[in-house]
Short mmCIF file of C-alpha atoms (C1' of nucleotides) in Angstrom, two decimals:
data_model
loop_
_atom_site.label_atom_id
_atom_site.label_comp_id
_atom_site.label_asym_id
_atom_site.label_seq_id
_atom_site.Cartn_x
_atom_site.Cartn_y
_atom_site.Cartn_z
CA MET A 1 82.95 129.87 69.93
CA ILE A 2 80.65 127.05 69.52
CA ILE A 3 82.28 123.61 69.10
CA THR A 4 80.77 120.22 68.57
CA ILE A 5 82.12 117.20 69.79
CA THR A 6 80.23 113.93 68.97
CA ASP A 7 82.47 111.02 70.75
CA ASP A 8 82.48 110.44 74.57
CA PHE A 9 83.04 113.65 76.51
CA ASN A 10 82.11 114.33 79.92
CA PRO A 11 84.00 117.06 81.83
CA ASP A 12 82.89 115.92 85.32
CA ILE A 13 84.30 112.71 84.69
CA ILE A 14 87.49 114.08 83.15
CA ILE A 15 88.13 116.28 86.01
CA GLU A 16 87.44 113.26 88.85
CA SER A 17 89.36 110.86 87.08
CA GLY A 18 92.88 111.80 88.96
CA GLN A 19 94.95 112.64 85.73
CA CYS A 20 94.57 116.22 86.18
CA PHE A 21 94.29 118.42 89.55
CA ARG A 22 93.85 122.03 88.41
CA PRO A 23 90.70 122.06 86.28
CA SER A 24 87.30 122.61 88.28
CA LYS A 25 83.73 122.89 87.82
CA LEU A 26 82.38 126.57 87.63
CA GLY A 27 78.89 125.77 87.79
CA GLU A 28 76.01 123.13 86.69
CA ASP A 29 77.18 123.07 83.29
CA SER A 30 80.32 125.04 83.19
CA TRP A 31 83.97 124.16 83.89
CA LYS A 32 87.50 125.43 83.84
CA PHE A 33 90.29 123.61 82.27
CA ILE A 34 93.81 125.08 82.87
CA THR A 35 97.23 123.65 81.84
CA GLY A 36 100.58 125.29 82.01
CA ASP A 37 99.84 129.08 80.94
CA LYS A 38 96.55 128.33 79.05
CA TYR A 39 93.13 128.19 80.59
CA LEU A 40 89.69 127.41 78.91
CA THR A 41 86.26 128.03 80.05
CA LEU A 42 83.73 125.42 78.55
CA LYS A 43 79.69 125.80 78.74
CA LYS A 44 77.58 123.05 77.71
CA LEU A 45 74.72 123.88 75.34
CA ASP A 46 73.18 120.53 74.55
CA ASP A 47 74.48 116.87 74.12
CA SER A 48 77.22 117.56 71.71
CA THR A 49 77.66 121.33 71.56
CA TYR A 50 79.94 123.76 73.81
CA ASP A 51 80.64 127.29 74.20
CA VAL A 52 84.28 128.02 74.44
CA ASN A 53 86.16 131.17 75.15
CA SER A 54 88.71 130.37 72.63
CA ASP A 55 89.27 131.00 68.90
CA GLU A 56 89.79 128.49 66.39
CA LYS A 57 93.41 128.59 66.05
CA GLU A 58 94.00 128.23 69.68
CA TRP A 59 91.16 125.40 69.71
CA ASP A 60 92.84 123.31 67.14
CA SER A 61 96.67 123.95 68.11
CA ILE A 62 95.98 123.53 71.99
CA TRP A 63 92.40 122.28 73.04
CA ARG A 64 91.89 119.62 70.44
CA PRO A 65 94.78 117.70 71.05
CA TYR A 66 94.51 118.80 74.96
CA PHE A 67 91.30 116.57 74.78
CA ASP A 68 92.64 114.17 72.54
CA LEU A 69 89.80 114.69 70.08
CA ASP A 70 91.10 112.81 67.11
CA ARG A 71 90.87 109.48 68.80
CA ASP A 72 87.54 107.45 68.98
CA TYR A 73 86.94 106.34 72.43
CA ARG A 74 83.54 104.99 71.54
CA SER A 75 85.05 102.54 69.70
CA ILE A 76 87.74 102.03 72.16
CA ARG A 77 85.17 101.15 74.91
CA LYS A 78 83.45 98.59 72.18
CA SER A 79 86.62 96.71 71.73
CA ILE A 80 86.32 95.25 75.18
CA LYS A 81 85.70 91.38 75.28
CA ASP A 82 85.22 88.88 77.63
CA ASP A 83 85.98 91.20 80.69
CA PRO A 84 82.73 92.02 82.73
CA TYR A 85 84.54 94.15 85.00
CA LEU A 86 86.26 96.21 82.15
CA GLU A 87 83.03 96.42 80.63
CA GLN A 88 81.29 97.83 83.60
CA ALA A 89 84.47 100.29 84.54
CA SER A 90 84.32 101.63 80.90
CA GLU A 91 80.60 102.00 81.13
CA CYS A 92 80.96 103.89 84.35
CA GLY A 93 83.76 106.11 83.19
CA LYS A 94 82.14 106.73 79.55
CA GLY A 95 83.33 110.26 78.81
CA ILE A 96 86.86 110.02 79.89
CA ARG A 97 89.63 111.54 77.66
CA ILE A 98 93.45 110.92 78.19
CA LEU A 99 94.29 114.63 78.33
CA LYS A 100 97.51 115.80 76.76
CA GLN A 101 98.91 118.25 79.61
CA ASP A 102 101.85 120.42 80.05
CA SER A 103 104.87 117.92 80.70
CA TRP A 104 106.56 120.00 83.21
CA GLU A 105 103.62 120.59 85.43
CA MET A 106 102.73 116.86 85.35
CA LEU A 107 106.39 115.93 86.05
CA ILE A 108 105.88 118.18 89.00
CA SER A 109 102.24 117.32 89.80
CA PHE A 110 102.96 113.60 90.07
CA ILE A 111 105.96 113.96 92.25
CA ILE A 112 104.02 115.77 94.63
CA SER A 113 101.19 112.92 94.16
CA GLN A 114 102.90 110.33 96.05
CA ARG A 115 101.56 109.21 99.22
CA LYS A 116 99.04 111.89 99.24
CA SER A 117 95.56 111.91 98.75
CA ILE A 118 94.14 113.73 95.80
CA PRO A 119 92.15 116.57 97.76
CA SER A 120 95.78 117.00 99.36
CA ILE A 121 97.69 117.13 95.99
CA ARG A 122 94.87 119.61 94.72
CA SER A 123 95.69 121.88 97.64
CA CYS A 124 99.09 121.56 97.40
CA ILE A 125 99.36 122.28 93.69
CA GLU A 126 97.32 125.53 94.23
CA LYS A 127 99.47 126.85 96.89
CA LEU A 128 102.64 126.29 94.54
CA CYS A 129 100.36 128.44 91.77
CA THR A 130 99.33 130.95 94.10
CA LYS A 131 102.51 131.69 95.07
CA TYR A 132 104.52 131.37 92.18
CA GLY A 133 102.54 131.36 89.07
CA ASP A 134 101.93 134.19 87.01
CA VAL A 135 98.37 135.58 86.81
CA LEU A 136 96.63 134.66 83.61
CA GLY A 137 93.09 136.27 84.41
CA GLU A 138 90.51 136.53 86.71
CA GLN A 139 86.91 134.73 87.51
CA ILE A 140 84.30 134.91 89.81
CA ASN A 141 84.27 132.02 92.36
CA ASN A 142 81.50 130.41 94.28
CA ASN A 143 81.41 133.04 96.82
CA LYS A 144 80.91 135.93 94.30
CA ASP A 145 84.46 137.26 94.65
CA LYS A 146 86.90 137.79 92.15
CA GLU A 147 89.99 135.76 92.11
CA ASN A 148 93.05 135.39 89.94
CA ILE A 149 93.87 132.62 87.92
CA TYR A 150 97.30 131.48 88.11
CA ALA A 151 99.46 129.60 85.59
CA PHE A 152 101.51 126.89 87.01
CA PRO A 153 104.83 127.98 88.06
CA ASN A 154 107.88 127.38 85.73
CA ALA A 155 111.14 125.81 86.36
CA GLU A 156 113.00 128.97 87.07
CA SER A 157 110.36 130.21 89.38
CA ILE A 158 110.75 127.12 91.50
CA LEU A 159 114.23 126.97 91.70
CA MET A 160 114.25 130.39 92.58
CA ALA A 161 111.77 129.96 95.29
CA GLY A 162 114.07 127.41 96.95
CA GLU A 163 113.87 125.27 100.11
CA SER A 164 112.65 128.52 102.02
CA GLY A 165 110.00 129.50 99.58
CA LEU A 166 108.51 125.98 99.02
CA SER A 167 108.66 125.06 102.90
CA ASP A 168 105.07 126.21 103.22
CA CYS A 169 103.77 124.57 100.54
CA SER A 170 103.00 121.02 102.51
CA LEU A 171 105.43 119.33 100.30
CA GLY A 172 107.28 117.41 102.87
CA TYR A 173 110.06 115.18 102.13
CA ARG A 174 109.30 115.56 98.19
CA LEU A 175 110.63 119.43 98.49
CA PRO A 176 114.24 118.33 97.54
CA TYR A 177 112.43 116.22 94.54
CA LEU A 178 110.93 119.33 93.24
CA LEU A 179 114.10 121.20 93.01
CA ASP A 180 116.22 118.55 91.57
CA ALA A 181 113.32 118.46 88.74
CA ALA A 182 113.82 122.33 88.58
CA GLU A 183 117.47 122.15 88.58
CA LYS A 184 117.36 119.39 85.77
CA VAL A 185 114.76 121.24 83.76
CA SER A 186 116.00 124.84 83.85
CA SER A 187 120.04 123.67 83.29
CA GLY A 188 118.86 121.67 80.18
CA GLU A 189 119.98 118.59 81.42
CA LEU A 190 116.33 117.32 81.10
CA ASP A 191 114.85 118.88 78.00
CA LEU A 192 111.04 118.07 78.10
CA ASN A 193 110.44 119.10 74.66
CA ALA A 194 113.17 116.94 73.40
CA ILE A 195 112.31 113.82 75.11
CA ALA A 196 108.89 113.88 73.21
CA SER A 197 110.32 112.34 70.17
CA LEU A 198 111.71 109.40 72.10
CA GLY A 199 110.14 106.04 71.99
CA ASP A 200 108.05 104.92 75.34
CA GLU A 201 110.77 103.06 76.84
CA GLU A 202 113.52 105.88 76.45
CA LEU A 203 110.87 108.31 77.52
CA PHE A 204 109.95 106.51 80.49
CA GLU A 205 113.67 105.95 81.62
CA SER A 206 114.77 109.49 81.05
CA LEU A 207 111.96 110.79 83.20
CA LYS A 208 113.19 108.38 85.90
CA THR A 209 116.37 110.21 86.19
CA VAL A 210 114.56 112.66 88.36
CA LYS A 211 114.54 112.24 92.07
CA GLY A 212 111.40 111.14 93.38
CA VAL A 213 110.20 109.81 89.84
CA GLY A 214 109.80 105.93 89.91
CA ASP A 215 107.71 103.70 87.71
CA LYS A 216 104.35 104.70 88.41
CA VAL A 217 105.14 108.72 88.22
CA SER A 218 106.83 108.29 85.31
CA ASN A 219 104.21 106.10 83.70
CA CYS A 220 101.84 108.89 84.82
CA ILE A 221 103.61 111.58 82.89
CA CYS A 222 104.07 109.22 79.96
CA LEU A 223 100.36 108.99 79.66
CA PHE A 224 98.91 112.24 80.78
CA ALA A 225 101.66 114.64 79.21
CA PHE A 226 102.82 112.71 76.54
CA ALA A 227 100.00 110.83 75.10
CA ARG A 228 101.84 107.63 75.68
CA THR A 229 98.45 105.68 75.77
CA GLY A 230 100.09 102.18 76.03
CA ARG A 231 101.65 103.24 79.60
CA ALA A 232 99.24 101.92 82.32
CA PRO A 233 100.50 103.15 85.54
CA VAL A 234 100.01 100.79 88.59
CA ASP A 235 99.32 102.36 91.75
CA VAL A 236 97.77 100.97 94.90
CA TRP A 237 94.30 101.23 93.50
CA ILE A 238 95.10 99.46 90.27
CA LYS A 239 97.05 96.93 92.17
CA ARG A 240 94.14 96.10 94.64
CA VAL A 241 92.11 95.46 91.50
CA ILE A 242 94.55 93.52 89.57
CA ASP A 243 94.59 91.21 92.75
CA GLU A 244 90.87 91.27 93.82
CA GLN A 245 89.57 90.90 90.25
CA TYR A 246 92.28 89.44 88.24
CA ARG A 247 93.95 86.97 90.36
CA GLY A 248 97.19 89.26 90.06
CA VAL A 249 97.31 89.33 86.43
CA ASN A 250 97.64 92.59 84.61
CA PRO A 251 94.49 93.04 82.32
CA PHE A 252 95.70 96.20 80.40
CA ASP A 253 98.83 94.77 78.47
CA LYS A 254 96.90 92.90 76.15
CA TYR A 255 95.19 96.26 75.00
CA GLY A 256 98.59 97.67 73.57
CA ASP A 257 98.02 101.22 72.41
CA SER A 258 94.83 101.45 74.48
CA ALA A 259 96.08 99.93 77.72
CA GLY A 260 96.34 103.47 79.46
CA ILE A 261 92.82 104.19 78.70
CA MET A 262 91.66 101.20 80.06
CA GLN A 263 93.44 101.71 83.20
CA GLN A 264 91.99 105.18 83.38
CA TYR A 265 88.46 103.50 83.29
CA VAL A 266 89.31 101.42 85.79
CA PHE A 267 90.87 103.85 88.20
CA TYR A 268 87.96 106.13 87.84
CA TYR A 269 85.66 103.18 88.63
CA ALA A 270 87.25 102.00 91.83
CA GLN A 271 87.37 105.60 93.19
CA ASN A 272 83.96 106.07 92.18
CA LYS A 273 82.65 103.14 93.91
CA LYS A 274 84.54 103.96 97.11
CA LYS A 275 82.75 107.31 96.89
CA VAL A 276 79.64 105.81 96.87
CA LEU A 277 80.54 103.76 100.00
CA LEU A 278 81.38 106.82 101.48
"C1'" DA B 1 91.90 110.91 116.71
"C1'" DA B 2 93.80 107.17 114.41
"C1'" DC B 3 94.52 105.83 109.85
"C1'" DC B 4 95.50 106.47 104.98
"C1'" DA B 5 97.20 108.99 101.12
"C1'" DG B 6 97.52 107.69 92.21
"C1'" DG B 7 105.39 105.65 95.97
"C1'" DC B 8 109.99 106.55 96.01
"C1'" DT B 9 114.78 106.06 98.21
"C1'" DG B 10 118.21 103.88 100.51
"C1'" DC B 11 119.89 100.02 102.67
"C1'" DC B 12 120.06 95.32 103.51
"C1'" DG B 13 120.20 90.28 102.20
"C1'" DC C 1 118.28 91.60 91.48
"C1'" DG C 2 113.84 91.55 95.30
"C1'" DG C 3 112.03 92.96 99.87
"C1'" DC C 4 111.29 96.36 103.34
"C1'" DA C 5 111.61 100.25 106.65
"C1'" DG C 6 110.86 105.10 106.79
"C1'" DC C 7 109.46 109.15 105.09
"C1'" DA C 8 106.35 114.63 106.31
"C1'" DT C 9 102.05 116.37 106.12
"C1'" DG C 10 96.97 117.06 105.14
"C1'" DG C 11 92.45 115.01 104.98
"C1'" DT C 12 88.72 112.05 106.71
#
DNA sequence: AACCAGGCTGCCG
DNA sequence: CGGCAGCATGGT
């Protein structure tokens, strides 16, 4: 099916923006997105049209909300005033969208993310998926070999795997945190569907009942799984920018419901500048 | 081969 | 409450 996107949309930037860990670039103008037990291949045809392996029903119910396509990112960028650094960051990160990803996957992914580099987070998550995820399909990889596409393993699978099964997934001290999350979710003590209807602050607090989930991780889940775009996670990168560019005063708060989007522009910009320096 | 990584927990004052 | 050591392991 052919789809048209006229607002800001750049899969390369989305993938490198640190909010997702499994989506990947397949070729020059094609990408694979994957969340929970769904995957999408996307081929760019021209400036605003893409070919997708999805029908209208699935696109509207899953991928349109996933890519947050009903929000106008262009006008959000234009709302930035009297802030040269943020203007520059948003220009650099033009094309970012805040993905609405699977909440269980985000819970586990961002528990893993603490004190890890992004490449390390990716490989860690892929180990979990290839070991305990269901096979969703197959694809040809860069070496022209066939390989399976795996779903993100559910809570029951993680719980069943246990300490011994997870011990070779490079989780380190986070392993018991994953088991605690799996226990709470599979028992229903933490109902990820039910808490979706909570207000921001209540959602934030209920996620923190899981061991290994603190302020930063909880905010990431609020933002990247529950579309709470008012939440702006502060990690070491963002803290560095706040200290060096804003004299220690958080510049995102004043943007209200767009705070998390502004934060994401800055995170991408900071990462991108580091990469240029090598 | 040191050094750091999208932090959190437990403990101390 | 705020501050801080300790944390497992991989990537550069």
